[in-house]
């Protein structure tokens, strides 16, 4: 669906319209590959109570702002990268129904939709976009291969550079650690370890490098090496909005009853 929309005229027109509604205070939103997936007014639980906010779901961002004039003017733009987002449904709170929690490392808040169907739609669209976004990041992540070590020339080592005992002779031949490039003796290079950027077969390495490689491969197999791609999202405290955003966008209270069902998904 996103693929179909990505280069469509309708998509660029909608994104331009959203930019226009935020005016000069908003960020540029058009970007290659970006798709506006849907938009609608949701009730956001803010520090000073529930407020209507216009939400825009892009395939990589969640953008929202205060409603100054419905479909014409929005203020107080907030932009949340979807790769940081996790969501879950929340129970009703008084008059507020069909809610879910939007969690990010920087800020978490609850929003409520006008109908159960809208909640289902919003949540499933958000979840799919987050998943696609994480998949894409994972695919595009450049493999940060460290360059292969430069081999120390044979002539510059007359004894093993690891044990400093073995003297090299016609019988005690020199070997090279494929990781650090040091000249080492047979005993100091009995280990083999996989260095995928160099070979599909395990390669000769010295004892310290073997230990290094073993520790690293252990870590990465447990997913603790890098945060971001699939690391756990650490949510901040949920609950009423504690940021200062409400002080910056007062005056947008359009009154009347809300939430009203206004959601459009462009699928
Ligand atoms: Zn040695
Ligand atoms: Zn080594």
mmCIF file of C-alpha atoms and ligand atoms in Angstrom:
data_model
loop_
_atom_site.group_PDB
_atom_site.id
_atom_site.type_symbol
_atom_site.label_atom_id
_atom_site.label_comp_id
_atom_site.label_asym_id
_atom_site.label_seq_id
_atom_site.Cartn_x
_atom_site.Cartn_y
_atom_site.Cartn_z
ATOM 1 C CA UNK A 1 0.000 0.000 0.000
ATOM 2 C CA UNK A 2 2.779 2.362 0.998
ATOM 3 C CA UNK A 3 4.715 1.270 -2.110
ATOM 4 C CA UNK A 4 1.770 2.084 -4.289
ATOM 5 C CA UNK A 5 1.381 5.555 -2.785
ATOM 6 C CA UNK A 6 5.006 6.543 -2.583
ATOM 7 C CA UNK A 7 5.288 8.248 -5.963
ATOM 8 C CA UNK A 8 1.657 9.113 -6.381
ATOM 9 C CA UNK A 9 0.526 12.621 -7.043
ATOM 10 C CA UNK A 10 -2.121 12.318 -4.353
ATOM 11 C CA UNK A 11 0.512 11.563 -1.772
ATOM 12 C CA UNK A 12 2.652 14.608 -2.580
ATOM 13 C CA UNK A 13 -0.438 16.790 -2.709
ATOM 14 C CA UNK A 14 -1.555 15.600 0.722
ATOM 15 C CA UNK A 15 1.894 16.127 2.228
ATOM 16 C CA UNK A 16 2.105 19.634 0.759
ATOM 17 C CA UNK A 17 -1.315 20.364 2.236
ATOM 18 C CA UNK A 18 -0.193 19.219 5.690
ATOM 19 C CA UNK A 19 2.918 21.388 5.464
ATOM 20 C CA UNK A 20 0.688 24.296 4.506
ATOM 21 C CA UNK A 21 -1.580 23.775 7.501
ATOM 22 C CA UNK A 22 1.371 23.985 9.888
ATOM 23 C CA UNK A 23 2.700 27.070 8.154
ATOM 24 C CA UNK A 24 6.153 28.487 8.581
ATOM 25 C CA UNK A 25 6.490 27.166 12.138
ATOM 26 C CA UNK A 26 6.291 23.584 10.921
ATOM 27 C CA UNK A 27 9.072 21.376 9.633
ATOM 28 C CA UNK A 28 9.239 20.443 5.952
ATOM 29 C CA UNK A 29 7.567 17.058 5.688
ATOM 30 C CA UNK A 30 8.086 16.060 2.076
ATOM 31 C CA UNK A 31 10.929 13.578 1.733
ATOM 32 C CA UNK A 32 11.845 10.891 -0.776
ATOM 33 C CA UNK A 33 10.036 7.670 0.056
ATOM 34 C CA UNK A 34 7.748 9.292 2.595
ATOM 35 C CA UNK A 35 4.071 8.475 2.442
ATOM 36 C CA UNK A 36 1.196 10.039 4.334
ATOM 37 C CA UNK A 37 -0.664 6.945 5.455
ATOM 38 C CA UNK A 38 -3.536 8.577 7.262
ATOM 39 C CA UNK A 39 -4.718 11.449 9.374
ATOM 40 C CA UNK A 40 -7.414 12.311 11.814
ATOM 41 C CA UNK A 41 -8.358 14.110 14.967
ATOM 42 C CA UNK A 42 -7.676 12.224 18.159
ATOM 43 C CA UNK A 43 -8.158 13.268 21.743
ATOM 44 C CA UNK A 44 -4.791 13.474 23.428
ATOM 45 C CA UNK A 45 -4.536 13.244 27.170
ATOM 46 C CA UNK A 46 -2.491 16.330 27.943
ATOM 47 C CA UNK A 47 -1.281 17.746 31.204
ATOM 48 C CA UNK A 48 -4.285 20.016 31.380
ATOM 49 C CA UNK A 49 -6.747 17.366 30.341
ATOM 50 C CA UNK A 50 -7.979 15.908 27.082
ATOM 51 C CA UNK A 51 -7.380 18.051 23.993
ATOM 52 C CA UNK A 52 -8.115 17.510 20.319
ATOM 53 C CA UNK A 53 -4.984 17.012 18.272
ATOM 54 C CA UNK A 54 -4.667 16.402 14.576
ATOM 55 C CA UNK A 55 -2.485 13.335 13.980
ATOM 56 C CA UNK A 56 -0.696 12.491 10.757
ATOM 57 C CA UNK A 57 0.678 9.025 10.304
ATOM 58 C CA UNK A 58 3.520 8.884 7.811
ATOM 59 C CA UNK A 59 5.285 5.649 6.989
ATOM 60 C CA UNK A 60 8.240 6.847 9.064
ATOM 61 C CA UNK A 61 6.853 9.562 11.340
ATOM 62 C CA UNK A 62 3.968 10.369 13.569
ATOM 63 C CA UNK A 63 3.247 14.097 13.423
ATOM 64 C CA UNK A 64 0.626 15.934 15.406
ATOM 65 C CA UNK A 65 -0.435 19.401 16.304
ATOM 66 C CA UNK A 66 -3.117 21.455 17.945
ATOM 67 C CA UNK A 67 -6.184 22.182 15.858
ATOM 68 C CA UNK A 68 -6.495 25.922 15.262
ATOM 69 C CA UNK A 69 -8.931 25.630 12.390
ATOM 70 C CA UNK A 70 -10.028 22.168 11.362
ATOM 71 C CA UNK A 71 -8.290 21.031 8.155
ATOM 72 C CA UNK A 72 -6.918 24.530 7.670
ATOM 73 C CA UNK A 73 -4.506 25.481 10.404
ATOM 74 C CA UNK A 74 -2.525 23.476 12.944
ATOM 75 C CA UNK A 75 0.006 24.659 15.502
ATOM 76 C CA UNK A 76 2.501 23.267 17.973
ATOM 77 C CA UNK A 77 3.853 20.638 15.620
ATOM 78 C CA UNK A 78 5.433 17.560 17.182
ATOM 79 C CA UNK A 79 7.308 14.950 15.209
ATOM 80 C CA UNK A 80 7.991 11.452 16.485
ATOM 81 C CA UNK A 81 10.167 9.009 14.511
ATOM 82 C CA UNK A 82 8.185 5.800 14.234
ATOM 83 C CA UNK A 83 11.176 3.576 14.898
ATOM 84 C CA UNK A 84 10.999 4.763 18.516
ATOM 85 C CA UNK A 85 7.292 4.137 18.910
ATOM 86 C CA UNK A 86 5.507 1.301 20.623
ATOM 87 C CA UNK A 87 1.801 1.265 21.327
ATOM 88 C CA UNK A 88 -0.784 -0.622 23.327
ATOM 89 C CA UNK A 89 -4.481 -0.276 23.965
ATOM 90 C CA UNK A 90 -5.595 1.274 27.256
ATOM 91 C CA UNK A 91 -8.859 0.995 29.191
ATOM 92 C CA UNK A 92 -11.509 3.705 28.984
ATOM 93 C CA UNK A 93 -11.070 6.678 31.287
ATOM 94 C CA UNK A 94 -14.384 8.276 32.154
ATOM 95 C CA UNK A 95 -15.775 9.750 28.956
ATOM 96 C CA UNK A 96 -12.659 8.813 27.031
ATOM 97 C CA UNK A 97 -12.991 5.596 25.066
ATOM 98 C CA UNK A 98 -11.040 3.711 22.433
ATOM 99 C CA UNK A 99 -7.665 4.797 23.710
ATOM 100 C CA UNK A 100 -4.129 3.626 23.271
ATOM 101 C CA UNK A 101 -0.779 4.504 24.672
ATOM 102 C CA UNK A 102 1.949 5.859 22.423
ATOM 103 C CA UNK A 103 5.319 5.223 24.008
ATOM 104 C CA UNK A 104 8.631 6.682 22.940
ATOM 105 C CA UNK A 105 11.911 7.022 24.838
ATOM 106 C CA UNK A 106 11.352 10.782 25.125
ATOM 107 C CA UNK A 107 7.642 10.984 25.822
ATOM 108 C CA UNK A 108 4.608 8.784 26.246
ATOM 109 C CA UNK A 109 0.975 9.756 26.091
ATOM 110 C CA UNK A 110 -2.516 8.420 25.595
ATOM 111 C CA UNK A 111 -4.813 9.203 22.727
ATOM 112 C CA UNK A 112 -8.453 8.329 22.241
ATOM 113 C CA UNK A 113 -10.392 7.791 19.027
ATOM 114 C CA UNK A 114 -14.048 8.482 18.369
ATOM 115 C CA UNK A 115 -14.916 4.872 17.632
ATOM 116 C CA UNK A 116 -13.573 1.403 18.323
ATOM 117 C CA UNK A 117 -13.095 0.904 14.594
ATOM 118 C CA UNK A 118 -10.938 4.005 14.370
ATOM 119 C CA UNK A 119 -8.789 2.782 17.214
ATOM 120 C CA UNK A 120 -8.337 -0.561 15.484
ATOM 121 C CA UNK A 121 -7.404 1.158 12.243
ATOM 122 C CA UNK A 122 -5.004 3.589 13.828
ATOM 123 C CA UNK A 123 -3.303 0.931 15.896
ATOM 124 C CA UNK A 124 -2.897 -1.525 13.056
ATOM 125 C CA UNK A 125 -1.592 1.150 10.688
ATOM 126 C CA UNK A 126 0.854 2.435 13.267
ATOM 127 C CA UNK A 127 2.056 -1.045 14.107
ATOM 128 C CA UNK A 128 2.600 -1.946 10.491
ATOM 129 C CA UNK A 129 4.479 1.282 9.775
ATOM 130 C CA UNK A 130 6.694 0.793 12.820
ATOM 131 C CA UNK A 131 7.445 -2.770 11.757
ATOM 132 C CA UNK A 132 8.224 -1.772 8.170
ATOM 133 C CA UNK A 133 10.378 1.066 9.381
ATOM 134 C CA UNK A 134 12.411 -1.186 11.660
ATOM 135 C CA UNK A 135 12.784 -3.742 8.864
ATOM 136 C CA UNK A 136 13.980 -1.040 6.528
ATOM 137 C CA UNK A 137 16.483 0.314 9.049
ATOM 138 C CA UNK A 138 17.812 -3.162 9.626
ATOM 139 C CA UNK A 139 18.249 -3.725 5.895
ATOM 140 C CA UNK A 140 19.818 -0.353 5.178
ATOM 141 C CA UNK A 141 22.162 -0.368 8.117
ATOM 142 C CA UNK A 142 25.634 -0.255 6.642
ATOM 143 C CA UNK A 143 27.686 -3.161 7.868
ATOM 144 C CA UNK A 144 30.342 -1.465 9.893
ATOM 145 C CA UNK A 145 33.130 -3.847 9.066
ATOM 146 C CA UNK A 146 36.383 -2.867 10.580
ATOM 147 C CA UNK A 147 39.117 -2.972 7.974
ATOM 148 C CA UNK A 148 41.304 -6.054 7.921
ATOM 149 C CA UNK A 149 44.556 -5.734 9.836
ATOM 150 C CA UNK A 150 47.736 -5.000 7.972
ATOM 151 C CA UNK A 151 50.039 -7.971 8.359
ATOM 152 C CA UNK A 152 53.261 -7.242 10.179
ATOM 153 C CA UNK A 153 56.077 -8.170 7.763
ATOM 154 C CA UNK A 154 57.855 -11.427 8.611
ATOM 155 C CA UNK A 155 61.232 -9.725 8.733
ATOM 156 C CA UNK A 156 60.229 -7.334 11.484
ATOM 157 C CA UNK A 157 59.580 -10.114 13.993
ATOM 158 C CA UNK A 158 62.305 -12.536 14.995
ATOM 159 C CA UNK A 159 60.305 -13.803 17.960
ATOM 160 C CA UNK A 160 56.578 -14.400 18.468
ATOM 161 C CA UNK A 161 54.822 -11.092 19.082
ATOM 162 C CA UNK A 162 52.422 -12.718 21.573
ATOM 163 C CA UNK A 163 54.461 -15.065 23.794
ATOM 164 C CA UNK A 164 57.774 -13.286 23.130
ATOM 165 C CA UNK A 165 59.500 -16.657 23.682
ATOM 166 C CA UNK A 166 59.363 -18.631 20.475
ATOM 167 C CA UNK A 167 62.203 -17.672 18.121
ATOM 168 C CA UNK A 168 61.345 -18.147 14.486
ATOM 169 C CA UNK A 169 63.508 -20.628 12.586
ATOM 170 C CA UNK A 170 63.100 -22.824 9.545
ATOM 171 C CA UNK A 171 61.127 -25.185 11.779
ATOM 172 C CA UNK A 172 59.348 -22.660 13.993
ATOM 173 C CA UNK A 173 57.581 -20.941 11.196
ATOM 174 C CA UNK A 174 55.909 -17.574 11.308
ATOM 175 C CA UNK A 175 52.139 -17.291 11.213
ATOM 176 C CA UNK A 176 49.885 -14.255 11.058
ATOM 177 C CA UNK A 177 46.883 -13.569 13.213
ATOM 178 C CA UNK A 178 44.113 -12.655 10.756
ATOM 179 C CA UNK A 179 42.593 -10.246 13.222
ATOM 180 C CA UNK A 180 45.513 -8.131 14.513
ATOM 181 C CA UNK A 181 48.077 -8.973 11.861
ATOM 182 C CA UNK A 182 50.754 -9.839 14.424
ATOM 183 C CA UNK A 183 53.469 -12.394 13.614
ATOM 184 C CA UNK A 184 52.934 -15.284 16.005
ATOM 185 C CA UNK A 185 54.150 -18.821 16.591
ATOM 186 C CA UNK A 186 52.139 -21.977 15.939
ATOM 187 C CA UNK A 187 51.238 -22.365 19.606
ATOM 188 C CA UNK A 188 50.011 -18.766 19.734
ATOM 189 C CA UNK A 189 47.811 -19.260 16.691
ATOM 190 C CA UNK A 190 46.186 -22.583 17.320
ATOM 191 C CA UNK A 191 42.743 -20.961 17.610
ATOM 192 C CA UNK A 192 40.463 -20.446 14.646
ATOM 193 C CA UNK A 193 37.586 -17.989 14.559
ATOM 194 C CA UNK A 194 35.103 -16.841 11.983
ATOM 195 C CA UNK A 195 35.833 -13.367 10.569
ATOM 196 C CA UNK A 196 32.967 -13.130 8.081
ATOM 197 C CA UNK A 197 34.320 -10.100 6.237
ATOM 198 C CA UNK A 198 37.458 -12.075 5.346
ATOM 199 C CA UNK A 199 36.322 -15.629 4.772
ATOM 200 C CA UNK A 200 33.479 -18.034 5.219
ATOM 201 C CA UNK A 201 35.875 -20.402 6.974
ATOM 202 C CA UNK A 202 37.319 -19.927 10.464
ATOM 203 C CA UNK A 203 40.705 -18.203 10.356
ATOM 204 C CA UNK A 204 43.908 -18.364 12.370
ATOM 205 C CA UNK A 205 43.892 -15.900 15.257
ATOM 206 C CA UNK A 206 46.083 -15.222 18.284
ATOM 207 C CA UNK A 207 44.793 -15.871 21.850
ATOM 208 C CA UNK A 208 43.771 -12.268 22.737
ATOM 209 C CA UNK A 209 41.999 -11.824 19.410
ATOM 210 C CA UNK A 210 40.271 -15.159 19.862
ATOM 211 C CA UNK A 211 38.957 -13.986 23.195
ATOM 212 C CA UNK A 212 37.818 -10.656 21.707
ATOM 213 C CA UNK A 213 36.025 -12.314 18.851
ATOM 214 C CA UNK A 214 34.372 -14.857 21.110
ATOM 215 C CA UNK A 215 33.057 -12.191 23.460
ATOM 216 C CA UNK A 216 31.755 -10.058 20.585
ATOM 217 C CA UNK A 217 30.010 -12.842 18.758
ATOM 218 C CA UNK A 218 28.429 -13.918 22.013
ATOM 219 C CA UNK A 219 27.106 -10.403 22.629
ATOM 220 C CA UNK A 220 25.752 -9.826 19.178
ATOM 221 C CA UNK A 221 23.994 -13.164 19.149
ATOM 222 C CA UNK A 222 22.118 -11.948 22.175
ATOM 223 C CA UNK A 223 21.201 -8.679 20.555
ATOM 224 C CA UNK A 224 22.897 -6.486 23.114
ATOM 225 C CA UNK A 225 25.420 -4.978 20.775
ATOM 226 C CA UNK A 226 23.567 -2.000 19.446
ATOM 227 C CA UNK A 227 20.520 -0.076 20.454
ATOM 228 C CA UNK A 228 18.060 1.103 17.901
ATOM 229 C CA UNK A 229 17.358 -1.574 15.392
ATOM 230 C CA UNK A 230 15.781 -4.155 17.593
ATOM 231 C CA UNK A 231 16.703 -2.984 21.050
ATOM 232 C CA UNK A 232 13.941 -2.685 23.551
ATOM 233 C CA UNK A 233 12.215 0.635 23.580
ATOM 234 C CA UNK A 234 12.517 2.084 27.017
ATOM 235 C CA UNK A 235 9.329 3.954 27.649
ATOM 236 C CA UNK A 236 9.142 6.942 29.866
ATOM 237 C CA UNK A 237 6.419 7.241 32.413
ATOM 238 C CA UNK A 238 2.965 7.134 30.981
ATOM 239 C CA UNK A 239 0.180 9.328 32.053
ATOM 240 C CA UNK A 240 -0.850 12.885 31.568
ATOM 241 C CA UNK A 241 1.433 14.840 29.374
ATOM 242 C CA UNK A 242 4.152 16.371 31.487
ATOM 243 C CA UNK A 243 5.856 18.323 28.746
ATOM 244 C CA UNK A 244 5.415 21.995 28.260
ATOM 245 C CA UNK A 245 3.608 21.675 25.013
ATOM 246 C CA UNK A 246 0.264 22.746 26.322
ATOM 247 C CA UNK A 247 1.533 26.079 27.456
ATOM 248 C CA UNK A 248 2.835 26.754 23.959
ATOM 249 C CA UNK A 249 -0.316 26.027 22.094
ATOM 250 C CA UNK A 250 -3.101 27.386 24.170
ATOM 251 C CA UNK A 251 -5.906 29.025 22.323
ATOM 252 C CA UNK A 252 -6.606 26.092 20.095
ATOM 253 C CA UNK A 253 -9.512 24.807 22.060
ATOM 254 C CA UNK A 254 -12.174 24.571 19.449
ATOM 255 C CA UNK A 255 -14.849 23.709 21.937
ATOM 256 C CA UNK A 256 -17.840 21.614 21.053
ATOM 257 C CA UNK A 257 -17.895 17.909 21.455
ATOM 258 C CA UNK A 258 -14.969 15.780 20.595
ATOM 259 C CA UNK A 259 -13.682 13.398 19.569
ATOM 260 C CA UNK A 260 -15.372 13.516 16.240
ATOM 261 C CA UNK A 261 -14.741 10.803 13.747
ATOM 262 C CA UNK A 262 -12.445 12.326 11.166
ATOM 263 C CA UNK A 263 -9.938 9.674 10.329
ATOM 264 C CA UNK A 264 -8.831 9.118 6.747
ATOM 265 C CA UNK A 265 -6.495 6.356 5.722
ATOM 266 C CA UNK A 266 -5.253 6.565 2.188
ATOM 267 C CA UNK A 267 -5.091 2.871 1.523
HETATM 268 ZN ZN1 LIG B 1 53.898 -17.409 20.580
HETATM 269 ZN ZN1 LIG B 2 45.683 -11.290 16.977
#
